[in-house]
Tab-separated table of C-alpha atoms in Angstrom:
chain	number	residue	atom	x	y	z
A	1491	MET	CA	93.927	87.433	111.350
A	1492	SER	CA	95.397	89.927	109.738
A	1493	GLU	CA	93.643	91.171	107.577
A	1494	ILE	CA	96.193	91.247	104.679
A	1495	ARG	CA	96.641	87.265	105.576
A	1496	VAL	CA	93.064	87.269	104.926
A	1497	ALA	CA	93.121	88.849	101.860
A	1498	SER	CA	95.874	86.661	100.686
A	1499	ARG	CA	94.388	83.331	101.027
A	1500	TYR	CA	90.078	85.106	99.414
A	1501	ALA	CA	92.704	86.789	96.772
A	1502	LYS	CA	94.407	83.614	96.161
A	1503	SER	CA	90.633	81.425	96.327
A	1504	LEU	CA	89.162	84.103	93.045
A	1505	LEU	CA	92.045	83.848	91.155
A	1506	ASP	CA	92.439	79.918	90.866
A	1507	LEU	CA	88.069	79.410	90.951
A	1508	ALA	CA	88.685	82.302	88.035
A	1509	GLU	CA	91.399	80.788	86.267
A	1510	GLU	CA	89.052	77.584	87.326
A	1511	GLN	CA	86.357	78.769	85.171
A	1512	GLY	CA	88.429	80.352	82.521
A	1513	THR	CA	86.552	84.244	83.158
A	1514	LEU	CA	90.663	85.037	85.120
A	1515	GLU	CA	90.950	88.094	82.076
A	1516	GLN	CA	87.383	89.295	83.320
A	1517	VAL	CA	87.831	89.146	86.847
A	1518	LYS	CA	91.266	90.396	86.860
A	1519	ALA	CA	90.177	93.538	84.925
A	1520	ASP	CA	86.885	94.070	87.558
A	1521	MET	CA	90.149	93.383	90.677
A	1522	ASP	CA	91.596	96.120	88.878
A	1523	LEU	CA	88.260	98.757	88.774
A	1524	PHE	CA	87.296	97.709	92.579
A	1525	SER	CA	90.909	99.007	93.770
A	1526	LYS	CA	91.025	101.438	91.430
A	1527	THR	CA	87.581	102.316	93.071
A	1528	LEU	CA	88.088	101.690	96.565
A	1529	THR	CA	91.359	103.598	95.740
A	1530	GLU	CA	89.910	107.493	94.788
A	1531	ASN	CA	86.809	107.220	97.226
A	1532	ARG	CA	88.129	107.174	100.529
A	1533	ASP	CA	84.320	106.897	102.506
A	1534	LEU	CA	84.047	103.477	100.547
A	1535	ARG	CA	86.473	102.015	102.634
A	1536	LEU	CA	85.100	103.680	105.468
A	1537	LEU	CA	82.347	102.435	104.981
A	1538	LEU	CA	84.076	98.548	104.086
A	1539	ARG	CA	85.804	98.674	107.763
A	1540	ASN	CA	82.800	100.471	110.096
A	1541	PRO	CA	82.041	98.122	112.264
A	1542	ILE	CA	78.484	99.952	112.990
A	1543	VAL	CA	76.915	99.175	108.999
A	1544	LYS	CA	75.639	96.151	109.028
A	1545	HIS	CA	77.132	93.360	106.590
A	1546	ASP	CA	74.278	93.590	103.808
A	1547	LYS	CA	74.408	97.417	103.659
A	1548	LYS	CA	77.708	96.899	102.763
A	1549	LEU	CA	77.078	94.071	100.241
A	1550	ALA	CA	74.078	96.501	98.646
A	1551	ILE	CA	75.895	99.435	98.247
A	1552	LEU	CA	78.588	97.120	96.912
A	1553	ARG	CA	76.258	96.145	94.718
A	1554	ALA	CA	75.247	99.849	93.718
A	1555	VAL	CA	78.323	100.819	92.986
A	1556	PHE	CA	80.263	98.085	90.865
A	1557	GLY	CA	76.591	95.573	90.138
A	1558	GLY	CA	76.717	95.154	85.715
A	1559	LYS	CA	80.018	96.899	85.297
A	1560	VAL	CA	81.953	93.590	86.916
A	1561	SER	CA	81.693	89.571	86.157
A	1562	LEU	CA	78.642	87.494	88.054
A	1563	LEU	CA	81.746	85.138	89.723
A	1564	THR	CA	82.740	88.714	91.254
A	1565	GLU	CA	79.929	89.820	92.615
A	1566	LYS	CA	79.659	86.235	93.875
A	1567	PHE	CA	82.825	87.045	95.900
A	1568	PHE	CA	81.138	89.906	97.550
A	1569	THR	CA	78.842	88.103	98.312
A	1570	ILE	CA	80.462	85.913	100.295
A	1571	ILE	CA	82.707	88.182	101.592
A	1572	THR	CA	80.267	89.557	103.373
A	1573	GLU	CA	79.247	87.282	104.535
A	1574	LYS	CA	81.942	85.953	106.031
A	1575	ASN	CA	82.014	89.578	108.103
A	1576	ARG	CA	85.610	90.154	105.809
A	1577	GLU	CA	84.886	93.581	104.205
A	1578	SER	CA	87.660	95.328	105.920
A	1579	ALA	CA	90.169	93.251	103.924
A	1580	LEU	CA	88.155	94.065	100.162
A	1581	GLU	CA	90.528	96.855	99.923
A	1582	PHE	CA	93.717	94.574	101.031
A	1583	ILE	CA	91.944	91.986	97.886
A	1584	GLY	CA	92.063	93.507	95.067
A	1585	SER	CA	95.839	94.685	95.466
A	1586	GLU	CA	96.813	90.945	97.010
A	1587	PHE	CA	94.653	89.612	93.437
A	1588	LEU	CA	96.990	91.156	91.640
A	1589	ILE	CA	100.357	90.951	93.119
A	1590	GLN	CA	98.894	87.053	92.388
A	1591	TYR	CA	98.421	87.596	89.272
A	1592	ASN	CA	101.304	89.552	87.465
A	1593	ALA	CA	103.209	86.176	89.922
A	1594	LEU	CA	100.924	83.433	87.763
A	1595	ARG	CA	100.920	85.344	84.532
A	1596	GLY	CA	105.261	86.172	85.586
A	1597	VAL	CA	104.634	89.780	84.976
A	1598	GLN	CA	108.052	91.819	87.680
A	1599	VAL	CA	105.958	95.339	88.470
A	1600	ALA	CA	108.173	97.893	88.955
A	1601	GLU	CA	108.610	101.702	90.526
A	1602	VAL	CA	110.370	104.168	89.156
A	1603	THR	CA	110.975	107.311	89.956
A	1604	THR	CA	112.696	110.637	88.277
A	1605	ALA	CA	113.177	114.835	87.756
A	1606	THR	CA	111.576	114.636	84.703
A	1607	PRO	CA	109.424	112.074	81.853
A	1608	LEU	CA	111.606	108.784	81.029
A	1609	SER	CA	112.828	108.676	76.709
A	1610	THR	CA	111.551	105.403	75.322
A	1611	TYR	CA	115.467	104.975	75.531
A	1612	LEU	CA	115.414	104.930	78.828
A	1613	ARG	CA	112.531	103.094	79.445
A	1614	ALA	CA	114.109	100.496	77.907
A	1615	GLU	CA	117.430	100.681	79.305
A	1616	LEU	CA	115.125	100.780	82.896
A	1617	GLU	CA	112.674	97.951	81.871
A	1618	GLN	CA	116.679	95.588	80.982
A	1619	MET	CA	117.736	96.503	83.707
A	1620	VAL	CA	114.423	95.009	86.110
A	1621	ARG	CA	114.868	91.294	84.123
A	1622	GLN	CA	118.597	90.891	85.272
A	1623	GLN	CA	117.163	91.902	88.969
A	1624	THR	CA	114.811	89.695	88.709
A	1625	GLY	CA	114.727	86.890	85.969
A	1626	LEU	CA	111.657	87.883	84.634
A	1627	GLN	CA	110.895	88.371	81.198
A	1628	GLN	CA	107.746	90.032	80.569
A	1629	VAL	CA	108.236	93.290	83.253
A	1630	THR	CA	105.458	96.971	84.209
A	1631	LEU	CA	106.828	99.642	84.341
A	1632	THR	CA	104.696	102.316	86.276
A	1633	GLU	CA	106.521	105.876	86.081
A	1634	LYS	CA	106.466	109.279	88.799
A	1635	VAL	CA	107.441	112.635	88.015
A	1636	ASP	CA	108.638	114.232	91.659
A	1637	GLU	CA	111.758	116.749	90.483
A	1638	SER	CA	112.721	117.303	93.985
A	1639	LEU	CA	115.175	114.535	92.819
A	1640	ILE	CA	116.926	116.637	90.884
A	1641	GLY	CA	118.186	114.117	87.960
A	1642	GLY	CA	118.752	110.452	87.887
A	1643	PHE	CA	116.270	108.542	89.228
A	1644	VAL	CA	114.483	105.042	91.687
A	1645	LEU	CA	113.420	101.783	91.232
A	1646	ARG	CA	111.766	100.005	93.278
A	1647	ILE	CA	111.562	96.246	92.079
A	1648	GLY	CA	108.982	94.196	95.171
A	1649	ASP	CA	110.988	94.760	98.251
A	1650	LYS	CA	113.941	96.235	96.938
A	1651	LEU	CA	115.258	99.821	95.976
A	1652	ILE	CA	117.941	100.960	93.872
A	1653	ASP	CA	118.911	105.591	94.798
A	1654	ASP	CA	120.104	106.812	91.803
A	1655	SER	CA	119.171	109.664	92.371
A	1656	VAL	CA	121.544	113.054	92.899
A	1657	SER	CA	118.947	114.535	95.754
A	1658	PHE	CA	120.580	111.224	97.287
A	1659	ARG	CA	123.874	110.903	96.369
A	1660	LEU	CA	123.948	114.895	97.679
A	1661	ARG	CA	122.253	113.499	101.214
A	1662	LYS	CA	125.368	111.098	101.696
A	1663	LEU	CA	127.458	113.764	100.913
A	1664	ARG	CA	126.634	116.440	103.692
A	1665	ASN	CA	126.720	113.539	105.373
A	1666	GLN	CA	130.047	112.213	105.421
A	1667	PHE	CA	131.320	116.158	105.150
A	1668	SER	CA	129.602	116.086	108.740
A	1669	LYS	CA	131.791	113.148	110.615
A	1670	ASN	CA	134.017	115.394	109.174
A	1671	PRO	CA	137.166	113.120	108.998
A	1672	TYR	CA	139.553	115.566	109.101
A	1673	GLN	CA	141.490	116.333	111.425
A	1674	PRO	CA	143.261	120.102	111.441
A	1675	LEU	CA	146.887	120.939	110.781
A	1676	VAL	CA	148.452	122.186	114.408
């Protein structure tokens, strides 16, 4: 079974259990911390994937890193994952949990890349565009700045991409000129 599918199932189980116990917001904060830590720490990701390191050692490392910083439910979750020999799926569980949490709460996450930081007005306009595209009222917009775009924006909503950047238009124009649809007059 693929790691993503395994991660999706474990994330769903954790989400359902946390909601049932009334600790969903705390577990979400735990998974945000966990995902951020894994993103920033390549060595920890490699350790969790390493088949040579024993499961009890991986659990001890997880407890040392996250002990006291996460809820009891999350600590027990780490224990179950290591007992089931699924530590390699842990790096995907955090992101899958966030996706399922947002779906449960009706929140659409979108990512916008612009050449310069967004103004308040443009941020509101882009959030409105995302609302129209998805039908969801709650929008979380993450911003990135990439000066190579020259101008315009690139908006990613799930697996949909809206590229309205100057660099994309220039590339498109260059491709049209390379086809040379005009015939010389003889």
